[in-house]
Amino acid sequence: MKNQTFVSVILQIVSCICEFVEANRTEIRSGWRPLFGALRVVKLSAIPSQDEASSSHLHALLDVFEVFLDTDNPLVFSNAAVDCILCLLKHVRGPSKFNFHEVLGTVY
């Protein structure tokens, strides 16, 4: 029951971020970096892969990436592109011992 509640909270957070991005796509500007930082800490492994909720979660993440990649402002894109790539890599690779912060020497 406790894990089910945790998964529900994760899904709600991701859904809220997705709705925020879709509603404010042109006004986010410098907010993309913290947004990708928040999505990077979401643990896909906590969500059962065969569940419909997992598909919804992945679809919401892909929507966020799509909105960012459709950004017309080159300054906004260039400032957050690395964060987008790191977030995308984290979700593509799944849970890993590899820590991007150690390699880059940065803290977000």
C-alpha atoms as a printed R data frame, in Angstrom:
    type eleno elety resid chain resno      x      y       z
1   ATOM     1    CA   MET     A     1  0.000  0.000   0.000
2   ATOM     2    CA   LYS     A     2  2.856  2.369   0.856
3   ATOM     3    CA   ASN     A     3  4.540  1.786  -2.528
4   ATOM     4    CA   GLN     A     4  1.209  2.359  -4.303
5   ATOM     5    CA   THR     A     5  0.881  5.765  -2.623
6   ATOM     6    CA   PHE     A     6  4.466  6.655  -3.544
7   ATOM     7    CA   VAL     A     7  3.830  5.751  -7.200
8   ATOM     8    CA   SER     A     8  0.635  7.792  -7.171
9   ATOM     9    CA   VAL     A     9  2.502 10.846  -5.884
10  ATOM    10    CA   ILE     A    10  5.195 10.451  -8.562
11  ATOM    11    CA   LEU     A    11  2.573 10.247 -11.285
12  ATOM    12    CA   GLN     A    12  0.767 13.324  -9.974
13  ATOM    13    CA   ILE     A    13  3.991 15.341  -9.886
14  ATOM    14    CA   VAL     A    14  4.959 14.366 -13.416
15  ATOM    15    CA   SER     A    15  1.429 15.080 -14.670
16  ATOM    16    CA   CYS     A    16  1.442 18.517 -13.017
17  ATOM    17    CA   ILE     A    17  4.807 19.365 -14.568
18  ATOM    18    CA   CYS     A    18  3.531 18.243 -17.966
19  ATOM    19    CA   GLU     A    19  0.376 20.363 -17.666
20  ATOM    20    CA   PHE     A    20  2.426 23.352 -16.534
21  ATOM    21    CA   VAL     A    21  4.764 22.995 -19.519
22  ATOM    22    CA   GLU     A    22  1.923 22.658 -22.006
23  ATOM    23    CA   ALA     A    23  0.098 25.687 -20.592
24  ATOM    24    CA   ASN     A    24  3.163 27.937 -20.288
25  ATOM    25    CA   ARG     A    25  5.438 26.764 -23.074
26  ATOM    26    CA   THR     A    26  6.535 30.258 -24.162
27  ATOM    27    CA   GLU     A    27  6.840 31.746 -20.675
28  ATOM    28    CA   ILE     A    28  9.090 29.126 -19.055
29  ATOM    29    CA   ARG     A    29 12.403 30.542 -20.366
30  ATOM    30    CA   SER     A    30 14.987 30.125 -17.560
31  ATOM    31    CA   GLY     A    31 12.666 27.717 -15.742
32  ATOM    32    CA   TRP     A    32 13.622 24.835 -18.008
33  ATOM    33    CA   ARG     A    33 16.794 24.022 -16.077
34  ATOM    34    CA   PRO     A    34 15.090 23.506 -12.684
35  ATOM    35    CA   LEU     A    35 12.228 21.748 -14.429
36  ATOM    36    CA   PHE     A    36 14.598 19.196 -15.953
37  ATOM    37    CA   GLY     A    37 16.327 18.923 -12.581
38  ATOM    38    CA   ALA     A    38 13.014 17.974 -10.997
39  ATOM    39    CA   LEU     A    39 12.278 15.427 -13.705
40  ATOM    40    CA   ARG     A    40 15.756 13.955 -13.359
41  ATOM    41    CA   VAL     A    41 15.093 12.877  -9.772
42  ATOM    42    CA   VAL     A    42 11.868 11.059 -10.672
43  ATOM    43    CA   LYS     A    43 12.537  7.343 -10.362
44  ATOM    44    CA   LEU     A    44 11.067  5.332 -13.207
45  ATOM    45    CA   SER     A    45 12.065  2.132 -11.435
46  ATOM    46    CA   ALA     A    46  9.451  2.828  -8.747
47  ATOM    47    CA   ILE     A    47  6.701  2.423 -11.318
48  ATOM    48    CA   PRO     A    48  5.844 -1.092 -12.490
49  ATOM    49    CA   SER     A    49  6.731 -1.338 -16.190
50  ATOM    50    CA   GLN     A    50  3.655 -3.332 -17.174
51  ATOM    51    CA   ASP     A    51  1.221 -0.940 -15.560
52  ATOM    52    CA   GLU     A    52 -0.833  1.592 -17.514
53  ATOM    53    CA   ALA     A    53  0.459  4.241 -15.108
54  ATOM    54    CA   SER     A    54  3.982  3.681 -16.389
55  ATOM    55    CA   SER     A    55  2.855  4.368 -19.932
56  ATOM    56    CA   SER     A    56  1.128  7.556 -18.797
57  ATOM    57    CA   HIS     A    57  4.264  8.639 -16.933
58  ATOM    58    CA   LEU     A    58  6.478  8.049 -19.952
59  ATOM    59    CA   HIS     A    59  4.040  9.833 -22.258
60  ATOM    60    CA   ALA     A    60  4.029 12.896 -19.967
61  ATOM    61    CA   LEU     A    61  7.845 12.965 -19.939
62  ATOM    62    CA   LEU     A    62  7.976 12.721 -23.716
63  ATOM    63    CA   ASP     A    63  5.502 15.603 -23.992
64  ATOM    64    CA   VAL     A    64  7.782 17.785 -21.877
65  ATOM    65    CA   PHE     A    65 10.799 16.934 -24.037
66  ATOM    66    CA   GLU     A    66  8.803 17.617 -27.196
67  ATOM    67    CA   VAL     A    67  7.710 21.066 -26.005
68  ATOM    68    CA   PHE     A    68 11.284 21.969 -25.098
69  ATOM    69    CA   LEU     A    69 12.662 20.768 -28.430
70  ATOM    70    CA   ASP     A    70 10.057 22.899 -30.245
71  ATOM    71    CA   THR     A    71 11.323 26.041 -28.497
72  ATOM    72    CA   ASP     A    72 11.799 28.885 -30.975
73  ATOM    73    CA   ASN     A    73 14.092 30.934 -28.740
74  ATOM    74    CA   PRO     A    74 17.732 29.868 -29.363
75  ATOM    75    CA   LEU     A    75 18.947 31.468 -26.118
76  ATOM    76    CA   VAL     A    76 16.432 29.530 -24.032
77  ATOM    77    CA   PHE     A    77 17.291 26.326 -25.885
78  ATOM    78    CA   SER     A    78 21.050 26.755 -25.529
79  ATOM    79    CA   ASN     A    79 20.823 27.532 -21.807
80  ATOM    80    CA   ALA     A    80 18.845 24.380 -20.988
81  ATOM    81    CA   ALA     A    81 19.931 21.913 -23.675
82  ATOM    82    CA   VAL     A    82 22.505 20.172 -21.462
83  ATOM    83    CA   ASP     A    83 19.941 19.744 -18.672
84  ATOM    84    CA   CYS     A    84 17.454 18.329 -21.166
85  ATOM    85    CA   ILE     A    85 20.025 15.842 -22.457
86  ATOM    86    CA   LEU     A    86 21.044 14.767 -18.942
87  ATOM    87    CA   CYS     A    87 17.405 14.268 -17.986
88  ATOM    88    CA   LEU     A    88 16.709 12.319 -21.148
89  ATOM    89    CA   LEU     A    89 19.785 10.140 -20.655
90  ATOM    90    CA   LYS     A    90 18.800  9.413 -17.069
91  ATOM    91    CA   HIS     A    91 15.408  8.134 -18.154
92  ATOM    92    CA   VAL     A    92 16.727  6.246 -21.177
93  ATOM    93    CA   ARG     A    93 19.455  4.487 -19.188
94  ATOM    94    CA   GLY     A    94 17.339  3.939 -16.105
95  ATOM    95    CA   PRO     A    95 18.776  3.634 -12.603
96  ATOM    96    CA   SER     A    96 22.544  3.642 -12.663
97  ATOM    97    CA   LYS     A    97 25.570  4.112 -10.444
98  ATOM    98    CA   PHE     A    98 26.902  6.710 -12.888
99  ATOM    99    CA   ASN     A    99 26.600 10.240 -11.487
100 ATOM   100    CA   PHE     A   100 26.643 13.081 -14.019
101 ATOM   101    CA   HIS     A   101 27.336 15.654 -11.292
102 ATOM   102    CA   GLU     A   102 30.616 13.982 -10.433
103 ATOM   103    CA   VAL     A   103 31.696 13.948 -14.069
104 ATOM   104    CA   LEU     A   104 30.690 17.538 -14.787
105 ATOM   105    CA   GLY     A   105 31.760 18.858 -11.393
106 ATOM   106    CA   THR     A   106 28.534 20.809 -11.053
107 ATOM   107    CA   VAL     A   107 25.651 20.945  -8.638
108 ATOM   108    CA   TYR     A   108 22.186 21.887  -9.867
